[in-house]
PDB file of C-alpha atoms and ligand atoms in Angstrom:
ATOM      1  CA  MET A  49      83.830  29.234  -8.485  1.00  0.00           C
ATOM      2  CA  PHE A  50      80.757  28.379  -6.404  1.00  0.00           C
ATOM      3  CA  GLU A  51      80.332  30.730  -3.453  1.00  0.00           C
ATOM      4  CA  HIS A  52      80.561  29.081  -0.059  1.00  0.00           C
ATOM      5  CA  GLN A  53      79.091  31.126   2.775  1.00  0.00           C
ATOM      6  CA  PRO A  54      80.604  30.636   6.217  1.00  0.00           C
ATOM      7  CA  ARG A  55      78.949  32.460   9.124  1.00  0.00           C
ATOM      8  CA  PRO A  56      81.415  34.312  11.413  1.00  0.00           C
ATOM      9  CA  GLU A  57      80.447  32.208  14.451  1.00  0.00           C
ATOM     10  CA  TRP A  58      81.166  28.981  12.520  1.00  0.00           C
ATOM     11  CA  ILE A  59      84.641  30.314  11.715  1.00  0.00           C
ATOM     12  CA  ALA A  60      85.219  31.345  15.337  1.00  0.00           C
ATOM     13  CA  ALA A  61      84.187  27.910  16.619  1.00  0.00           C
ATOM     14  CA  GLU A  62      86.391  26.195  14.057  1.00  0.00           C
ATOM     15  CA  GLU A  63      89.374  28.339  15.051  1.00  0.00           C
ATOM     16  CA  PHE A  64      88.769  27.460  18.707  1.00  0.00           C
ATOM     17  CA  LEU A  65      88.569  23.744  17.913  1.00  0.00           C
ATOM     18  CA  SER A  66      91.655  23.963  15.741  1.00  0.00           C
ATOM     19  CA  ARG A  67      93.663  25.635  18.489  1.00  0.00           C
ATOM     20  CA  VAL A  68      92.375  23.580  21.415  1.00  0.00           C
ATOM     21  CA  VAL A  69      91.943  20.118  19.871  1.00  0.00           C
ATOM     22  CA  VAL A  70      93.319  19.783  16.344  1.00  0.00           C
ATOM     23  CA  HIS A  71      96.819  21.329  16.657  1.00  0.00           C
ATOM     24  CA  PRO A  72      97.819  21.553  12.977  1.00  0.00           C
ATOM     25  CA  ASP A  73     101.611  21.473  12.577  1.00  0.00           C
ATOM     26  CA  PRO A  74     103.685  24.242  10.891  1.00  0.00           C
ATOM     27  CA  ALA A  75     104.002  22.285   7.612  1.00  0.00           C
ATOM     28  CA  LEU A  76     100.224  22.371   7.287  1.00  0.00           C
ATOM     29  CA  GLN A  77     100.128  26.136   7.913  1.00  0.00           C
ATOM     30  CA  GLN A  78     102.884  26.522   5.327  1.00  0.00           C
ATOM     31  CA  ALA A  79     100.759  24.583   2.816  1.00  0.00           C
ATOM     32  CA  ILE A  80      97.940  27.103   3.325  1.00  0.00           C
ATOM     33  CA  ASN A  81     100.310  30.080   3.040  1.00  0.00           C
ATOM     34  CA  SER A  82     102.027  28.809  -0.102  1.00  0.00           C
ATOM     35  CA  ALA A  83      98.691  28.170  -1.791  1.00  0.00           C
ATOM     36  CA  ALA A  84      97.610  31.747  -1.070  1.00  0.00           C
ATOM     37  CA  GLU A  85     100.949  33.107  -2.322  1.00  0.00           C
ATOM     38  CA  ALA A  86     100.555  31.091  -5.522  1.00  0.00           C
ATOM     39  CA  GLY A  87      97.075  32.536  -6.050  1.00  0.00           C
ATOM     40  CA  MET A  88      95.388  29.161  -5.565  1.00  0.00           C
ATOM     41  CA  PRO A  89      91.811  29.037  -4.238  1.00  0.00           C
ATOM     42  CA  ALA A  90      91.432  28.396  -0.472  1.00  0.00           C
ATOM     43  CA  ILE A  91      89.292  25.324  -1.030  1.00  0.00           C
ATOM     44  CA  GLU A  92      91.327  22.801   0.959  1.00  0.00           C
ATOM     45  CA  VAL A  93      89.556  20.891   3.732  1.00  0.00           C
ATOM     46  CA  ALA A  94      89.255  22.641   7.108  1.00  0.00           C
ATOM     47  CA  PRO A  95      91.876  21.679   9.741  1.00  0.00           C
ATOM     48  CA  ASN A  96      89.390  19.660  11.808  1.00  0.00           C
ATOM     49  CA  ALA A  97      88.387  17.743   8.672  1.00  0.00           C
ATOM     50  CA  GLY A  98      92.034  17.199   7.748  1.00  0.00           C
ATOM     51  CA  LYS A  99      92.696  15.735  11.164  1.00  0.00           C
ATOM     52  CA  LEU A 100      89.644  13.518  10.793  1.00  0.00           C
ATOM     53  CA  LEU A 101      91.265  12.121   7.637  1.00  0.00           C
ATOM     54  CA  LYS A 102      94.497  11.460   9.528  1.00  0.00           C
ATOM     55  CA  LEU A 103      92.669   9.727  12.364  1.00  0.00           C
ATOM     56  CA  LEU A 104      90.600   7.646   9.913  1.00  0.00           C
ATOM     57  CA  VAL A 105      93.792   6.508   8.164  1.00  0.00           C
ATOM     58  CA  GLN A 106      95.197   5.488  11.549  1.00  0.00           C
ATOM     59  CA  LEU A 107      92.000   3.939  12.915  1.00  0.00           C
ATOM     60  CA  THR A 108      91.526   1.817   9.787  1.00  0.00           C
ATOM     61  CA  GLY A 109      95.201   0.842   9.689  1.00  0.00           C
ATOM     62  CA  ALA A 110      95.451   2.016   6.078  1.00  0.00           C
ATOM     63  CA  ARG A 111      98.865   1.505   4.452  1.00  0.00           C
ATOM     64  CA  ARG A 112      98.015   2.428   0.866  1.00  0.00           C
ATOM     65  CA  VAL A 113      96.124   5.680   0.383  1.00  0.00           C
ATOM     66  CA  LEU A 114      94.778   7.143  -2.867  1.00  0.00           C
ATOM     67  CA  GLU A 115      93.800  10.792  -3.122  1.00  0.00           C
ATOM     68  CA  ILE A 116      91.956  12.326  -6.085  1.00  0.00           C
ATOM     69  CA  GLY A 117      92.602  16.091  -6.070  1.00  0.00           C
ATOM     70  CA  THR A 118      95.892  17.258  -4.524  1.00  0.00           C
ATOM     71  CA  LEU A 119      95.520  21.061  -4.644  1.00  0.00           C
ATOM     72  CA  ALA A 120      98.407  22.352  -2.451  1.00  0.00           C
ATOM     73  CA  GLY A 121      98.787  19.091  -0.524  1.00  0.00           C
ATOM     74  CA  PHE A 122      96.981  20.075   2.693  1.00  0.00           C
ATOM     75  CA  SER A 123      94.816  16.952   2.964  1.00  0.00           C
ATOM     76  CA  THR A 124      97.698  14.945   1.494  1.00  0.00           C
ATOM     77  CA  ILE A 125      99.933  15.953   4.393  1.00  0.00           C
ATOM     78  CA  TRP A 126      97.218  15.250   6.954  1.00  0.00           C
ATOM     79  CA  MET A 127      96.673  11.734   5.584  1.00  0.00           C
ATOM     80  CA  GLY A 128     100.416  11.215   5.189  1.00  0.00           C
ATOM     81  CA  ARG A 129     100.812  11.987   8.906  1.00  0.00           C
ATOM     82  CA  GLY A 130      98.523   9.043   9.638  1.00  0.00           C
ATOM     83  CA  LEU A 131     100.490   6.509   7.593  1.00  0.00           C
ATOM     84  CA  PRO A 132     102.637   3.824   9.220  1.00  0.00           C
ATOM     85  CA  PRO A 133     106.393   3.803   8.406  1.00  0.00           C
ATOM     86  CA  ASP A 134     105.891   1.570   5.336  1.00  0.00           C
ATOM     87  CA  GLY A 135     102.758   3.428   4.176  1.00  0.00           C
ATOM     88  CA  THR A 136     102.402   5.084   0.784  1.00  0.00           C
ATOM     89  CA  LEU A 137     100.071   7.657  -0.739  1.00  0.00           C
ATOM     90  CA  VAL A 138      99.331   8.347  -4.410  1.00  0.00           C
ATOM     91  CA  THR A 139      97.676  11.685  -5.136  1.00  0.00           C
ATOM     92  CA  CYS A 140      96.217  12.795  -8.487  1.00  0.00           C
ATOM     93  CA  GLU A 141      96.423  16.419  -9.647  1.00  0.00           C
ATOM     94  CA  PHE A 142      95.331  17.937 -12.954  1.00  0.00           C
ATOM     95  CA  LEU A 143      97.190  21.278 -12.835  1.00  0.00           C
ATOM     96  CA  PRO A 144     101.034  21.362 -13.049  1.00  0.00           C
ATOM     97  CA  LYS A 145     101.176  24.556 -10.978  1.00  0.00           C
ATOM     98  CA  HIS A 146      99.192  22.954  -8.142  1.00  0.00           C
ATOM     99  CA  ALA A 147     101.349  19.839  -8.289  1.00  0.00           C
ATOM    100  CA  GLU A 148     104.501  21.961  -8.057  1.00  0.00           C
ATOM    101  CA  VAL A 149     103.272  23.893  -5.009  1.00  0.00           C
ATOM    102  CA  ALA A 150     102.004  20.670  -3.436  1.00  0.00           C
ATOM    103  CA  TRP A 151     105.284  18.845  -3.965  1.00  0.00           C
ATOM    104  CA  ALA A 152     107.240  21.570  -2.156  1.00  0.00           C
ATOM    105  CA  ASN A 153     104.775  21.361   0.754  1.00  0.00           C
ATOM    106  CA  ILE A 154     104.753  17.560   0.915  1.00  0.00           C
ATOM    107  CA  ASP A 155     108.535  17.364   0.793  1.00  0.00           C
ATOM    108  CA  ALA A 156     108.885  20.082   3.453  1.00  0.00           C
ATOM    109  CA  ALA A 157     106.488  18.081   5.628  1.00  0.00           C
ATOM    110  CA  GLY A 158     108.939  15.155   5.475  1.00  0.00           C
ATOM    111  CA  LEU A 159     106.623  13.025   3.337  1.00  0.00           C
ATOM    112  CA  GLY A 160     108.616  13.065   0.091  1.00  0.00           C
ATOM    113  CA  GLU A 161     109.501   9.368   0.419  1.00  0.00           C
ATOM    114  CA  LYS A 162     105.930   8.212   0.968  1.00  0.00           C
ATOM    115  CA  VAL A 163     103.943  10.375  -1.420  1.00  0.00           C
ATOM    116  CA  GLU A 164     103.755  10.248  -5.200  1.00  0.00           C
ATOM    117  CA  ILE A 165     101.951  13.001  -7.132  1.00  0.00           C
ATOM    118  CA  ARG A 166     100.521  11.842 -10.466  1.00  0.00           C
ATOM    119  CA  LEU A 167      99.990  14.719 -12.862  1.00  0.00           C
ATOM    120  CA  GLY A 168      97.186  14.703 -15.434  1.00  0.00           C
ATOM    121  CA  PRO A 169      93.470  13.985 -15.718  1.00  0.00           C
ATOM    122  CA  ALA A 170      92.638  11.753 -12.748  1.00  0.00           C
ATOM    123  CA  LEU A 171      90.481   9.421 -14.853  1.00  0.00           C
ATOM    124  CA  GLU A 172      93.574   8.598 -16.930  1.00  0.00           C
ATOM    125  CA  THR A 173      95.761   8.235 -13.858  1.00  0.00           C
ATOM    126  CA  LEU A 174      93.255   5.900 -12.199  1.00  0.00           C
ATOM    127  CA  ALA A 175      93.217   3.644 -15.268  1.00  0.00           C
ATOM    128  CA  ALA A 176      97.029   3.706 -15.308  1.00  0.00           C
ATOM    129  CA  LEU A 177      97.224   2.787 -11.620  1.00  0.00           C
ATOM    130  CA  GLU A 178      95.085  -0.266 -12.331  1.00  0.00           C
ATOM    131  CA  GLU A 179      97.235  -1.237 -15.334  1.00  0.00           C
ATOM    132  CA  GLU A 180     100.393  -0.822 -13.284  1.00  0.00           C
ATOM    133  CA  GLY A 181      99.054  -3.111 -10.579  1.00  0.00           C
ATOM    134  CA  ARG A 182      99.145  -0.351  -7.943  1.00  0.00           C
ATOM    135  CA  ALA A 183      95.769  -1.391  -6.520  1.00  0.00           C
ATOM    136  CA  PRO A 184      94.308  -2.363  -4.144  1.00  0.00           C
ATOM    137  CA  PHE A 185      94.156   0.710  -1.944  1.00  0.00           C
ATOM    138  CA  ASP A 186      92.987   0.709   1.686  1.00  0.00           C
ATOM    139  CA  PHE A 187      91.737   4.282   1.802  1.00  0.00           C
ATOM    140  CA  ILE A 188      90.507   6.592  -0.972  1.00  0.00           C
ATOM    141  CA  PHE A 189      89.800  10.316  -0.568  1.00  0.00           C
ATOM    142  CA  ILE A 190      87.882  12.034  -3.394  1.00  0.00           C
ATOM    143  CA  ASP A 191      88.101  15.845  -3.531  1.00  0.00           C
ATOM    144  CA  ALA A 192      88.499  16.986  -7.141  1.00  0.00           C
ATOM    145  CA  ASP A 193      86.236  18.303  -9.941  1.00  0.00           C
ATOM    146  CA  LYS A 194      82.696  17.550  -8.821  1.00  0.00           C
ATOM    147  CA  GLU A 195      81.394  16.743 -12.317  1.00  0.00           C
ATOM    148  CA  ASN A 196      83.381  13.508 -12.246  1.00  0.00           C
ATOM    149  CA  ASN A 197      82.459  12.485  -8.696  1.00  0.00           C
ATOM    150  CA  SER A 198      80.473   9.402  -9.781  1.00  0.00           C
ATOM    151  CA  ARG A 199      83.277   8.253 -12.072  1.00  0.00           C
ATOM    152  CA  TYR A 200      85.805   8.730  -9.286  1.00  0.00           C
ATOM    153  CA  LEU A 201      83.589   6.778  -6.931  1.00  0.00           C
ATOM    154  CA  ASP A 202      83.340   3.953  -9.458  1.00  0.00           C
ATOM    155  CA  TRP A 203      87.123   3.903  -9.696  1.00  0.00           C
ATOM    156  CA  ALA A 204      87.422   3.933  -5.920  1.00  0.00           C
ATOM    157  CA  VAL A 205      85.355   0.755  -5.738  1.00  0.00           C
ATOM    158  CA  ARG A 206      87.426  -0.770  -8.505  1.00  0.00           C
ATOM    159  CA  LEU A 207      90.779   0.139  -6.943  1.00  0.00           C
ATOM    160  CA  GLY A 208      89.886  -0.349  -3.276  1.00  0.00           C
ATOM    161  CA  ARG A 209      90.152  -3.650  -1.443  1.00  0.00           C
ATOM    162  CA  PRO A 210      87.112  -5.197   0.235  1.00  0.00           C
ATOM    163  CA  GLY A 211      86.782  -3.359   3.540  1.00  0.00           C
ATOM    164  CA  ALA A 212      88.480  -0.228   2.207  1.00  0.00           C
ATOM    165  CA  THR A 213      87.375   3.242   3.298  1.00  0.00           C
ATOM    166  CA  VAL A 214      86.112   5.858   0.842  1.00  0.00           C
ATOM    167  CA  VAL A 215      85.760   9.510   1.868  1.00  0.00           C
ATOM    168  CA  LEU A 216      84.164  12.087  -0.424  1.00  0.00           C
ATOM    169  CA  ASP A 217      84.419  15.814   0.292  1.00  0.00           C
ATOM    170  CA  ASN A 218      81.765  18.423  -0.506  1.00  0.00           C
ATOM    171  CA  ALA A 219      78.772  16.170  -0.035  1.00  0.00           C
ATOM    172  CA  VAL A 220      76.283  18.936   0.871  1.00  0.00           C
ATOM    173  CA  TRP A 221      77.554  21.988  -1.073  1.00  0.00           C
ATOM    174  CA  GLU A 222      75.589  24.719   0.748  1.00  0.00           C
ATOM    175  CA  GLY A 223      72.444  22.626   0.370  1.00  0.00           C
ATOM    176  CA  ALA A 224      72.659  22.511  -3.429  1.00  0.00           C
ATOM    177  CA  ILE A 225      72.092  18.746  -3.143  1.00  0.00           C
ATOM    178  CA  VAL A 226      68.407  19.572  -2.595  1.00  0.00           C
ATOM    179  CA  ASP A 227      68.399  22.703  -4.812  1.00  0.00           C
ATOM    180  CA  PRO A 228      70.635  21.930  -7.793  1.00  0.00           C
ATOM    181  CA  ALA A 229      69.729  25.223  -9.513  1.00  0.00           C
ATOM    182  CA  MET A 230      72.068  26.836  -6.943  1.00  0.00           C
ATOM    183  CA  ASP A 231      74.987  25.390  -8.893  1.00  0.00           C
ATOM    184  CA  PRO A 232      74.037  23.747 -12.178  1.00  0.00           C
ATOM    185  CA  VAL A 233      77.704  23.038 -12.930  1.00  0.00           C
ATOM    186  CA  ASN A 234      78.645  21.059  -9.835  1.00  0.00           C
ATOM    187  CA  ALA A 235      75.425  20.000  -8.103  1.00  0.00           C
ATOM    188  CA  PRO A 236      74.489  17.231 -10.577  1.00  0.00           C
ATOM    189  CA  GLY A 237      77.864  15.504 -10.121  1.00  0.00           C
ATOM    190  CA  ILE A 238      77.634  15.754  -6.348  1.00  0.00           C
ATOM    191  CA  ILE A 239      74.054  14.454  -6.281  1.00  0.00           C
ATOM    192  CA  GLY A 240      74.865  11.657  -8.733  1.00  0.00           C
ATOM    193  CA  ALA A 241      77.740  10.454  -6.573  1.00  0.00           C
ATOM    194  CA  LEU A 242      75.555  10.522  -3.436  1.00  0.00           C
ATOM    195  CA  GLU A 243      72.919   8.446  -5.233  1.00  0.00           C
ATOM    196  CA  LEU A 244      75.602   6.004  -6.330  1.00  0.00           C
ATOM    197  CA  LEU A 245      76.956   5.850  -2.759  1.00  0.00           C
ATOM    198  CA  GLY A 246      73.496   4.909  -1.566  1.00  0.00           C
ATOM    199  CA  LYS A 247      72.735   2.251  -4.151  1.00  0.00           C
ATOM    200  CA  HIS A 248      76.079   0.763  -5.212  1.00  0.00           C
ATOM    201  CA  PRO A 249      75.996  -2.931  -4.266  1.00  0.00           C
ATOM    202  CA  ARG A 250      79.589  -2.746  -3.050  1.00  0.00           C
ATOM    203  CA  LEU A 251      79.226   0.396  -0.931  1.00  0.00           C
ATOM    204  CA  ASP A 252      77.833   1.083   2.505  1.00  0.00           C
ATOM    205  CA  ALA A 253      77.852   4.770   3.369  1.00  0.00           C
ATOM    206  CA  THR A 254      76.720   7.760   5.370  1.00  0.00           C
ATOM    207  CA  VAL A 255      77.139  11.533   5.158  1.00  0.00           C
ATOM    208  CA  ILE A 256      77.930  13.929   7.985  1.00  0.00           C
ATOM    209  CA  GLN A 257      76.945  17.570   7.461  1.00  0.00           C
ATOM    210  CA  THR A 258      79.540  20.151   8.463  1.00  0.00           C
ATOM    211  CA  VAL A 259      79.742  23.900   9.037  1.00  0.00           C
ATOM    212  CA  GLY A 260      82.866  26.027   9.469  1.00  0.00           C
ATOM    213  CA  SER A 261      85.281  28.169   7.507  1.00  0.00           C
ATOM    214  CA  LYS A 262      84.286  26.325   4.334  1.00  0.00           C
ATOM    215  CA  GLY A 263      80.600  27.085   4.780  1.00  0.00           C
ATOM    216  CA  TRP A 264      77.874  24.433   4.981  1.00  0.00           C
ATOM    217  CA  ASP A 265      79.077  21.193   3.488  1.00  0.00           C
ATOM    218  CA  GLY A 266      79.549  17.518   4.279  1.00  0.00           C
ATOM    219  CA  PHE A 267      81.862  14.539   4.372  1.00  0.00           C
ATOM    220  CA  ALA A 268      80.620  11.257   2.894  1.00  0.00           C
ATOM    221  CA  LEU A 269      82.101   8.141   4.469  1.00  0.00           C
ATOM    222  CA  GLY A 270      81.810   4.767   2.811  1.00  0.00           C
ATOM    223  CA  ARG A 271      83.084   1.224   3.171  1.00  0.00           C
ATOM    224  CA  ILE A 272      83.694  -1.076   0.225  1.00  0.00           C
ATOM    225  CA  ARG A 273      81.996  -4.433   0.791  1.00  0.00           C
TER     226      ARG A 273
HETATM  227  C1  DHB B  25      85.494  23.929  -4.104  1.00  0.00           C
HETATM  228  C2  DHB B  25      86.047  22.671  -4.189  1.00  0.00           C
HETATM  229  C3  DHB B  25      86.253  21.931  -3.048  1.00  0.00           C
HETATM  230  O1  DHB B  25      86.769  20.685  -3.094  1.00  0.00           O
HETATM  231  C4  DHB B  25      85.904  22.447  -1.804  1.00  0.00           C
HETATM  232  O2  DHB B  25      86.128  21.657  -0.716  1.00  0.00           O
HETATM  233  C5  DHB B  25      85.332  23.686  -1.715  1.00  0.00           C
HETATM  234  C6  DHB B  25      85.130  24.446  -2.858  1.00  0.00           C
HETATM  235  C7  DHB B  25      85.277  24.718  -5.332  1.00  0.00           C
HETATM  236  O3  DHB B  25      85.647  24.251  -6.412  1.00  0.00           O
HETATM  237  O4  DHB B  25      84.713  25.814  -5.245  1.00  0.00           O
HETATM  238 MG1   MG B  26      86.729  19.757  -1.214  1.00  0.00          MG
END
C-alpha cells in the first residue's frame, strides 16, 4: 500500500474540526472500529470529507447515488445520511469480506432499505447497471482502485444525468500527481483521470487539495454537462 504521511498537527486540527463542526454519529465510528477489527486498511475518507459528501448530496438534491469502492461503508453511510426519504444508493465493492463488513455497518446505520451493495469488479457492475436501466444517477463518488480511475470516470459520465455531480477521491496522492515515480502503480491512473476530468467535453471540474489524518491528498469535484 502507498504510504500516506499525515503530520501530527494536521491530525490534531482534523480531530478538532471533527469534534466541533462535523459531529460524526456512532454508526460512523462503528464503521471505523469494525474495519479495524476485520484487519481492513484505514483508507476511508476523513470525517470532514465524509460530511462534505453528505452535504453535497443534500445541496444538489441527489436522489440516486452511485459509489465505486465501498470498503467498510464509511462514505456510504455519510452519503446515505444525505439522501431524501425516497433516495437510493448503489455501491460497488470487489472484495466479499469488505462487502460483508460494510453491509453490517450500513444496516446498523439504518440504511439497509436504501443501499444496495453490488459485489464484483466495478467495471462489470457498471456495465450491468446500464443494462438493467438503473441509470441515470445524480451523484457519483469514485474511490476504488486508482488504476481504473479513468475508466470509472468514463462510466460516471455515461451513467450520470446532465447536471450530475462527480466526486473523485485521492486526487493529489501526496503530490505523486507531479512526481509519478513516487507511486508507479497508482499515480498514472490518478493523473490520467485528472487529465480526463480537465478535457472531457462533458465534464467541468476542479480539485481541492486537502491535508489531515489521510496525509496530503485532494477531492476532485466535477459536473456532467
Ligand atoms: C488508499 C486508497 C484510498 O482510496 C485512500 O483514500 C487512501 C489510500 C490506498 O489504497 O492506499
Ligand atoms: Mg480514497
